[in-house]
Amino acid sequence: MKRNLHWRISPPTTGNLRTSPLFRQILGVWLLSFVTHWAMAQVTVTGTVTGSGETLVGVTVKEKGTMNAAMTDANGKYALKVKDGASVLVFSFIGFEPKEETVGNRKEISVSLAEGANSLEEIVVIGYGQAKKSDLTGSISTVNAETIQRANKTNPFQAMQGQVAGVNLQTTDNKPGGAFTVRIRGANTINSNQSTVEGGYVAGQNPLFVVDGIFVNDIQFLNPADIAQMDILKDASATAIYGSRGTNGVVIIKTKGGTKGKVSVSYDNYFGTKQAYNIPNMLQGEEFVEYFKQVLVGNQYATGNYNFTKDNIVLSNFMRPNEIANINSGTYTDWIKLSTVQGFQTNHTVGLSGGSENTTFGLGMAYTKDEGTFEGEGFERFNLRGNIVSKILPKLTLGYTNYISLATRNEGSREGLRNAYRLRPTGTPFDANGNRIFFPIEGETFITHPLFEIDNMLMETRTLSYLGNISLEYAPLPNLRISTNFSPNIEYGRYGEYRGRFNKSTNGVFQNTRATVNLNNRISYTWDNIINHDWKINDKNSLNSTFVYSQFFDRSEFYGLERRSFSTDQFLFYNLGAGPVIQNASSGLVKSTLESYTGRLNFNHGGKYLVTFTGRYDGSSILAPGNKWAFFPSAAFAWRIAEEGFMRNQNTFSDLKMRLSYGQTGNNGAGGGLVPLGSQALIGNGFTNIGDQVLQTAFVNNLANQNLTWERTREWNLGLDFGFVNNRITGTLDLYHRLNSDIIFFRPVPTASGFSGVFENVGEAFNRGVELGINSVNVNKGGFKWTTNLNFATNQNRVTQLYNNLEQILFNVQAGSFIHKVGHPLGSLYTFEFDGIWQLDEIEQAAKFGQRPGQIRVKDIDGNGVINANDRTIIGNTMPKWTGGITNTFEYKNFDFSVFVFTSQGAKAASWFHLSHGGVGGNRFNTLKWDYWTPENPSNTIPQPGNPGPFEEPFFYRDVSYTRVGFMTLGYNFKPAVLEKVKLKGARIYFTGQNPFTFTSFEGWDPETAARNSWGSAHLSRTWMGGVNIKF
Amino acid sequence: MKKLIYSVLITASLTSCSDFLEEENRQALTDAVIFRDPSSFDQLVANTYNRARATTSTLDLEIMGTDIYTRGTIVAGIDELNDYVNLRPFNGALGATWNSNYSLIAAANTAIDRSETIQGLSAAAKTKGIGEVKFFRAMAYFTLVEQFGGVPLILNEVRSSNVDFTRAEESQVYTQILADLTDALAAVDETPTQFGRVSKSAVRHLRAKVLLTRGYKSFKVATDFAEAATLAEEVISKHPLATNLNTLFTRAGQRNNEVIFSILYGTNPVNRGVGNNRHLMFKFVYDVYPGMTRSILYHRGLGPAPTPFFFSLFEDGDMREQVTYRRTLFAEVNNAARGVAIGDTVIHFPKTAWPASLIATKKYTVVNPGNYFTPNGITEVQYPMFRKFDDPGVPYTNPGINPEGERDAVIMRSAETRLIAAEAYLNTGDRTRAAQHINALRTRAGLTRQIAPADVTIDLILDESAKELAGEVSRWLELKRTGRLIARATAHNPHVALNKSLQPFHLLRPIPNREIDLSAGKIQQNPGY
């Protein structure tokens, strides 16, 4: 009778689903799984499981090789019927080493588990459900709370960086609260999706973030210490459950919840100081004066006057009087040193959890402060979380989760640091009374004193985020759960900007003071209705089925206002009415939705053969009618070879599993710039003046493309999970091949059309790569334990086809020139190729190209004796060739020390630092200390100052490979004997260096942020911090 | 409990119809919605006026590398645009001119095409509106064809991404410009009620200039010069020269009968756009001098410079000199340390060189005519500063920040029409009439010496234009049209003379590289680039 019930709980029968033959096939497979035997157990074994001196609740006790299992109760006790004395019990629990016991003649088996992370027993979130890692068929990597705590970052993105093979994280903004780009297995969809304003182009988009079941765009609002686990879904069989949202990978984040038992409280903190490092080597003092003269010489060389020398220069004709005075007195200023400060960083997190048999709860609050290395930059965040899960009726569980975050980010000034790098060392910072001089170069009215920015520039973003979730789960049978989850996400954002009178852009003119306020509110919700059924067909076969009907709704409004000419700087942006000039008033509303039907079947045969089928039927509002719906299927198979009989007689492998998967996901163009109704021609509005009247204007804003359809990803993944030497060495190896077709891209079109480009399905590309992750316990004796966690990934990307007979698509983002070209990676860098410097003995050859000695020479690719647009070539790519990370942890008695190093190799970037502070074209601004060309120093790498020639562009493309120590942490755990005296469960004190060292040949601030506009850049920084973790 | 399950499922199924997938975007309505209303046509027409602001303020290609304007830096080094050294299709100024003009063309095409389907649009409104936008389309194509040669001729709104453009012949572009102007002339008002609307005079003026230009080309029509002169005469008769030169360029006097067409900006930030930027032109870094500061009078102090040749053109007694620029700058702030008080003379540029002995007696800086491009320890380049476009009261803004000038940008006035007429008559051989028009300008400028018909030459007309229209019209197009660019720029532009790179192929600019890259090989680059 029970079995029949499965037939009644069929998936929601709507018109859309009925049309899908695939669902019938899935049901057929489900039918086939009726293969049955029900062997009766013969012996009952009972016992208690303990660990860390406490009884453990919820430990899985399993008869090896079967699906027969039990769990320990609130007292740590279990009872399990097993076949006979030859049966082996496997005890497993998160955070503890598993243990096996052969039953023999015993009726009672009590065990004590040793602490330690066992990856195979980890519970992994797989989207609308969870699974043990050993039962996974897809490629999923996990970052657990322990790793996050060890990394101890202020930002949840950073907590992931370098930790997971195939997940490439890049900072795009070094200021506190700055954004990141996250690329999982390379670039999929290719729209220039800049996660930071002016952040530079990295092909691809960030993954979908799912926090406690809610789709969010950003996770900056989370306190890393609140994260229980991050699961990164990489292959298409894993992400297919998220269908249209899964193309760029999925990061599922679970925040900490409650646990049964006595109330436990934890308190964690740290205090630290942040200092800038990797400071570019700019010209200082006399070096600049020498360079200044060489530019004047270079100007003459540029026009062919090779007789001119620096002795011909009367410096006072070119430099300001105060500069000449400073040079004469040897008074130079290091503007960078002058404007760089140490920042303060702290975090306090309090957590509380507990519960009774039927109700568990978790609460927490946190405060984080993070200051930048230029005064005024800062980030502050308050977090409050609370959740409660209660069995309100025997079969009905109600859950309620709240997560509130209030973050304040002050960007400080976007000009301050740039001013410090532009200003000549010959300027004067302070007058005789010690007051700052607004224009440090007499007469220079463009570059102002960087320190004026601190009290004259405010760019503050305040964000209030609320994540909620109400879930109701009905379990009519122990193995059937029907749940509905409603999860709203509310974001209120306010950006306030005030430019006071003495600020670079206002230039001391009060009419130019300006206050800007932008408000946005976004309300989205995810509503999931889930049916989950565990069906133990017999002792060998089981089937887990999940069906989901889901709606996602997203609505945003924004309002912007700018007023100018404030008579006082005191109002900041809090009294817009006091500004007489209305500069801007704008608002907007967009709403978009997604609707989906999802099904997943997990079939498990004897713990050896695991099969997963997933299908998601997705509808998206953003595409034109006729293109809205698409189906994304996937299938995966896993073979736990270690469970096979023939493996019993070998000692090499303690675990071995093979996985094979294929899946499809999609992308609808949203998130890459396509706006709601963007498939149609949208009309923009403005105003003009005719006859002194305010006349409204209208214009067609975009080229419509109603043929725009789903971008589709098809991915194969072959994986191997292995363990050697009794699982002291475990690892995962994945090979994948992913084909993207109908790639959506904002394809540039000739501006003669009146438009800059159009969203189109432009072509096909693949990503293929290898990912390797290894965990090993190198030494474990005499109280000394050394473990290593290593990951490595390499990804290759190629465009295989461009539609409409296109051979290539060229486009520009920020300072970079890019190309999509068949046979090359998406978004390859496309420019002239640097070929040295024209030398004095090459005057005639240079002249053939219209150039002169001292100038940059580029390759004449087509060899036709003329350098023109045809001589551009692909010189590299913004994605690294390979990445890797290694964490070594040493524990000795109560001490622990861990060090994490990661690396990114082979990426190039159009370096904005070089463009604005590393060129040698002129002497108005300071520049990098180069070994530049002079007639006496015939450099072949750096051109002559003042005479770089017409091909400076390739000079600005730099290799941005780097290796960074992510953190070094030394900790001490107080002994239990000490703790008992003060009634603590645990206490740890630690010292950490965050990002303490970076090794790179890149001359700019930071290889990671090389491509972002220098407007708003910040130094790379390290933080030295210390803190405590207390449990009671 | 089963009820609950079923109600969940039923709710799910009910809400899953297409309603849920409806999206909303209130900030930008779709064309299907907005073009139901006849007033939307007025908005499309108004948009061409708005976009014409960009085409008439993107001036690098019109100014740089000519006989009377050059870059504001010392006579050393190289520059792509001004010095014609390695001018490449990547130069940003090319794209700025190309894009702003094609953007104006697209606005005009949209108004023309959509007028067919906008519901309830009256025939009269439609005809007049199309006439106005065709005037702008002609204006944009005229700039493009003169700068770049034959360009893609796009006459309909582009509504698909299949944009395989090819370059039309130069003569075809001219034919289209003249066709548009014929239509515009028939459609627009003789005397529009709103100041700033396109009038028949504006169309005639532009048509005269286009014909004058075609008259020099291989594909000219025999009557081009004569027709240009006739059109010009008609405009001149309706727009007499303003009598008071002193108020002609002031903000109060900027609207007068002499003005044929202006692009308006105004004081209201809602419809001012980014503002008029002409008040920024031809001002050196004056604020370094003691007693000077960046002010609402002298403003930014950056940008291109007039050449010494320009200043040398003005005869004694030519009133245009004093209304165009100032030879003396007065202190605007006290600087006790340097002994300068507000109102003191700070810099003076004598018309003829002062002897060192006289200069030595002055507390202020004196810069003789030969030293405009010689560093003097305060500035590297210094010259008499333009006042013609001054916009007192507009706050100083940094480069990159909207200039927010409030004055009208005078695009056409009859002083130019007279020079068009003079040049046309010279080419038809009627030197007497040519001289009459030139002398009318000279008389108004307070000059008594008249030009004899026999003395009228192209160079004389170009000199007269420099004095009369400095900063107002495209010098580069004038020089190119008359075939005098290479000779005059090489002779009078110190940077062009230094680098000696200007060659005949420079008479066509390179097509912006982006257009070539995106044309899949269909758009060919001009020779030499």
mmCIF file of C-alpha atoms in Angstrom, chain A residues 443-610:
data_model
loop_
_atom_site.group_PDB
_atom_site.id
_atom_site.type_symbol
_atom_site.label_atom_id
_atom_site.label_comp_id
_atom_site.label_asym_id
_atom_site.label_seq_id
_atom_site.Cartn_x
_atom_site.Cartn_y
_atom_site.Cartn_z
ATOM 1 C CA GLY A 443 49.646 77.127 -10.788
ATOM 2 C CA GLU A 444 48.688 73.518 -11.328
ATOM 3 C CA THR A 445 44.947 73.490 -10.841
ATOM 4 C CA PHE A 446 44.172 69.984 -11.941
ATOM 5 C CA ILE A 447 45.979 67.796 -9.446
ATOM 6 C CA THR A 448 45.104 68.691 -5.910
ATOM 7 C CA HIS A 449 46.603 67.714 -2.579
ATOM 8 C CA PRO A 450 45.504 64.136 -1.852
ATOM 9 C CA LEU A 451 44.833 64.797 1.820
ATOM 10 C CA PHE A 452 42.131 67.338 0.970
ATOM 11 C CA GLU A 453 40.073 64.440 -0.310
ATOM 12 C CA ILE A 454 39.693 63.028 3.172
ATOM 13 C CA ASP A 455 37.431 65.780 4.482
ATOM 14 C CA ASN A 456 36.024 66.910 1.148
ATOM 15 C CA MET A 457 34.860 63.697 -0.403
ATOM 16 C CA LEU A 458 32.320 61.226 0.855
ATOM 17 C CA MET A 459 31.056 58.219 -1.070
ATOM 18 C CA GLU A 460 28.979 56.190 1.295
ATOM 19 C CA THR A 461 26.843 53.164 0.533
ATOM 20 C CA ARG A 462 24.502 51.860 3.155
ATOM 21 C CA THR A 463 22.820 48.548 2.547
ATOM 22 C CA LEU A 464 20.178 46.881 4.622
ATOM 23 C CA SER A 465 19.644 43.304 3.551
ATOM 24 C CA TYR A 466 17.051 41.000 4.880
ATOM 25 C CA LEU A 467 16.843 37.336 4.067
ATOM 26 C CA GLY A 468 13.946 35.397 5.441
ATOM 27 C CA ASN A 469 12.605 31.947 5.024
ATOM 28 C CA ILE A 470 9.450 30.312 6.247
ATOM 29 C CA SER A 471 9.270 26.644 5.586
ATOM 30 C CA LEU A 472 6.641 24.114 6.352
ATOM 31 C CA GLU A 473 7.496 20.483 5.981
ATOM 32 C CA TYR A 474 4.969 17.747 6.135
ATOM 33 C CA ALA A 475 6.225 14.192 6.469
ATOM 34 C CA PRO A 476 3.213 11.902 6.165
ATOM 35 C CA LEU A 477 5.617 8.979 6.121
ATOM 36 C CA PRO A 478 9.113 8.745 7.567
ATOM 37 C CA ASN A 479 10.526 8.741 4.053
ATOM 38 C CA LEU A 480 8.276 11.290 2.396
ATOM 39 C CA ARG A 481 8.656 15.003 2.883
ATOM 40 C CA ILE A 482 6.499 17.611 1.297
ATOM 41 C CA SER A 483 7.607 21.126 1.907
ATOM 42 C CA THR A 484 6.925 24.620 0.849
ATOM 43 C CA ASN A 485 9.534 27.344 1.387
ATOM 44 C CA PHE A 486 8.853 30.985 0.946
ATOM 45 C CA SER A 487 12.013 33.054 1.024
ATOM 46 C CA PRO A 488 11.896 36.810 0.617
ATOM 47 C CA ASN A 489 14.996 38.867 0.140
ATOM 48 C CA ILE A 490 14.711 42.586 0.727
ATOM 49 C CA GLU A 491 17.494 45.022 0.014
ATOM 50 C CA TYR A 492 17.467 48.701 0.736
ATOM 51 C CA GLY A 493 20.454 50.561 -0.554
ATOM 52 C CA ARG A 494 21.405 54.181 -0.256
ATOM 53 C CA TYR A 495 24.373 55.698 -1.973
ATOM 54 C CA GLY A 496 25.243 59.159 -0.769
ATOM 55 C CA GLU A 497 27.964 61.279 -2.249
ATOM 56 C CA TYR A 498 29.149 64.691 -1.238
ATOM 57 C CA ARG A 499 31.879 66.652 -2.946
ATOM 58 C CA GLY A 500 32.961 69.494 -0.750
ATOM 59 C CA ARG A 501 34.541 72.674 -1.919
ATOM 60 C CA PHE A 502 38.163 71.531 -1.723
ATOM 61 C CA ASN A 503 38.016 68.423 -3.726
ATOM 62 C CA LYS A 504 39.646 67.591 -7.017
ATOM 63 C CA SER A 505 36.460 67.877 -9.026
ATOM 64 C CA THR A 506 35.093 70.972 -7.292
ATOM 65 C CA ASN A 507 38.465 72.701 -7.407
ATOM 66 C CA GLY A 508 37.787 75.202 -4.666
ATOM 67 C CA VAL A 509 34.715 76.594 -6.430
ATOM 68 C CA PHE A 510 31.666 76.474 -4.187
ATOM 69 C CA GLN A 511 29.237 76.360 -7.137
ATOM 70 C CA ASN A 512 30.696 72.983 -7.952
ATOM 71 C CA THR A 513 29.921 71.371 -4.602
ATOM 72 C CA ARG A 514 27.479 68.591 -5.110
ATOM 73 C CA ALA A 515 25.363 66.139 -3.191
ATOM 74 C CA THR A 516 24.028 62.986 -4.764
ATOM 75 C CA VAL A 517 21.668 60.452 -3.279
ATOM 76 C CA ASN A 518 20.699 57.228 -5.017
ATOM 77 C CA LEU A 519 18.171 54.987 -3.359
ATOM 78 C CA ASN A 520 17.233 51.545 -4.448
ATOM 79 C CA ASN A 521 14.955 48.957 -3.066
ATOM 80 C CA ARG A 522 14.788 45.452 -4.313
ATOM 81 C CA ILE A 523 12.304 42.866 -3.268
ATOM 82 C CA SER A 524 12.711 39.394 -4.536
ATOM 83 C CA TYR A 525 11.398 36.104 -3.402
ATOM 84 C CA THR A 526 11.926 32.479 -4.111
ATOM 85 C CA TRP A 527 9.029 30.158 -3.541
ATOM 86 C CA ASP A 528 9.945 26.493 -3.674
ATOM 87 C CA ASN A 529 7.497 23.641 -3.329
ATOM 88 C CA ILE A 530 9.355 20.429 -2.861
ATOM 89 C CA ILE A 531 8.385 16.804 -2.645
ATOM 90 C CA ASN A 532 11.154 14.542 -1.495
ATOM 91 C CA HIS A 533 10.807 10.820 -1.210
ATOM 92 C CA ASP A 534 13.281 8.220 0.011
ATOM 93 C CA TRP A 535 12.279 4.850 -1.129
ATOM 94 C CA LYS A 536 14.154 1.861 0.165
ATOM 95 C CA ILE A 537 13.159 -0.580 -2.539
ATOM 96 C CA ASN A 538 14.992 -3.419 -0.859
ATOM 97 C CA ASP A 539 18.198 -3.841 1.073
ATOM 98 C CA LYS A 540 20.245 -3.201 -2.008
ATOM 99 C CA ASN A 541 18.307 -0.607 -3.945
ATOM 100 C CA SER A 542 16.974 2.738 -3.001
ATOM 101 C CA LEU A 543 15.554 5.646 -4.859
ATOM 102 C CA ASN A 544 15.434 9.224 -3.740
ATOM 103 C CA SER A 545 13.092 11.457 -5.715
ATOM 104 C CA THR A 546 12.790 15.197 -5.569
ATOM 105 C CA PHE A 547 10.274 17.330 -7.395
ATOM 106 C CA VAL A 548 10.209 21.079 -7.199
ATOM 107 C CA TYR A 549 7.909 23.750 -8.467
ATOM 108 C CA SER A 550 9.594 27.091 -8.037
ATOM 109 C CA GLN A 551 8.899 30.736 -8.662
ATOM 110 C CA PHE A 552 11.413 33.517 -8.545
ATOM 111 C CA PHE A 553 10.260 37.108 -8.536
ATOM 112 C CA ASP A 554 12.542 40.104 -8.660
ATOM 113 C CA ARG A 555 11.462 43.724 -8.498
ATOM 114 C CA SER A 556 13.705 46.755 -8.161
ATOM 115 C CA GLU A 557 13.079 50.452 -7.901
ATOM 116 C CA PHE A 558 15.625 53.193 -7.828
ATOM 117 C CA TYR A 559 15.595 56.932 -7.262
ATOM 118 C CA GLY A 560 18.428 59.351 -7.826
ATOM 119 C CA LEU A 561 18.817 63.034 -7.108
ATOM 120 C CA GLU A 562 21.715 65.405 -7.418
ATOM 121 C CA ARG A 563 21.891 69.035 -6.340
ATOM 122 C CA ARG A 564 24.761 71.486 -6.519
ATOM 123 C CA SER A 565 26.204 74.757 -5.310
ATOM 124 C CA PHE A 566 25.869 74.323 -1.565
ATOM 125 C CA SER A 567 26.900 77.380 0.408
ATOM 126 C CA THR A 568 28.298 75.214 3.195
ATOM 127 C CA ASP A 569 29.869 71.782 3.369
ATOM 128 C CA GLN A 570 28.108 71.005 6.615
ATOM 129 C CA PHE A 571 24.975 69.385 5.216
ATOM 130 C CA LEU A 572 26.821 66.671 3.292
ATOM 131 C CA PHE A 573 24.054 64.945 1.348
ATOM 132 C CA TYR A 574 21.525 65.173 4.137
ATOM 133 C CA ASN A 575 19.937 68.435 3.069
ATOM 134 C CA LEU A 576 19.478 68.245 -0.652
ATOM 135 C CA GLY A 577 17.048 71.131 -0.455
ATOM 136 C CA ALA A 578 19.904 73.476 0.413
ATOM 137 C CA GLY A 579 21.491 73.079 -2.984
ATOM 138 C CA PRO A 580 19.968 75.612 -5.384
ATOM 139 C CA VAL A 581 20.850 73.788 -8.598
ATOM 140 C CA ILE A 582 18.958 70.648 -9.444
ATOM 141 C CA GLN A 583 21.302 68.608 -11.552
ATOM 142 C CA ASN A 584 19.587 65.294 -11.864
ATOM 143 C CA ALA A 585 16.430 63.544 -10.798
ATOM 144 C CA SER A 586 15.746 60.046 -11.986
ATOM 145 C CA SER A 587 13.935 56.882 -11.063
ATOM 146 C CA GLY A 588 13.108 53.481 -12.450
ATOM 147 C CA LEU A 589 11.325 50.217 -11.899
ATOM 148 C CA VAL A 590 12.083 46.817 -13.331
ATOM 149 C CA LYS A 591 10.462 43.516 -12.605
ATOM 150 C CA SER A 592 11.383 40.120 -13.899
ATOM 151 C CA THR A 593 10.447 36.555 -13.071
ATOM 152 C CA LEU A 594 11.454 32.961 -13.515
ATOM 153 C CA GLU A 595 9.306 29.909 -13.182
ATOM 154 C CA SER A 596 10.495 26.335 -13.118
ATOM 155 C CA TYR A 597 9.589 22.682 -12.745
ATOM 156 C CA THR A 598 12.356 20.467 -11.565
ATOM 157 C CA GLY A 599 12.710 16.778 -10.955
ATOM 158 C CA ARG A 600 15.589 14.691 -9.711
ATOM 159 C CA LEU A 601 15.934 10.957 -9.187
ATOM 160 C CA ASN A 602 18.836 9.473 -7.256
ATOM 161 C CA PHE A 603 19.089 5.727 -7.574
ATOM 162 C CA ASN A 604 21.455 3.844 -5.310
ATOM 163 C CA HIS A 605 22.276 0.198 -5.847
ATOM 164 C CA GLY A 606 24.033 -1.332 -2.885
ATOM 165 C CA GLY A 607 26.024 1.786 -2.241
ATOM 166 C CA LYS A 608 28.023 0.809 -5.304
ATOM 167 C CA TYR A 609 26.145 2.170 -8.235
ATOM 168 C CA LEU A 610 24.619 5.611 -8.028
#
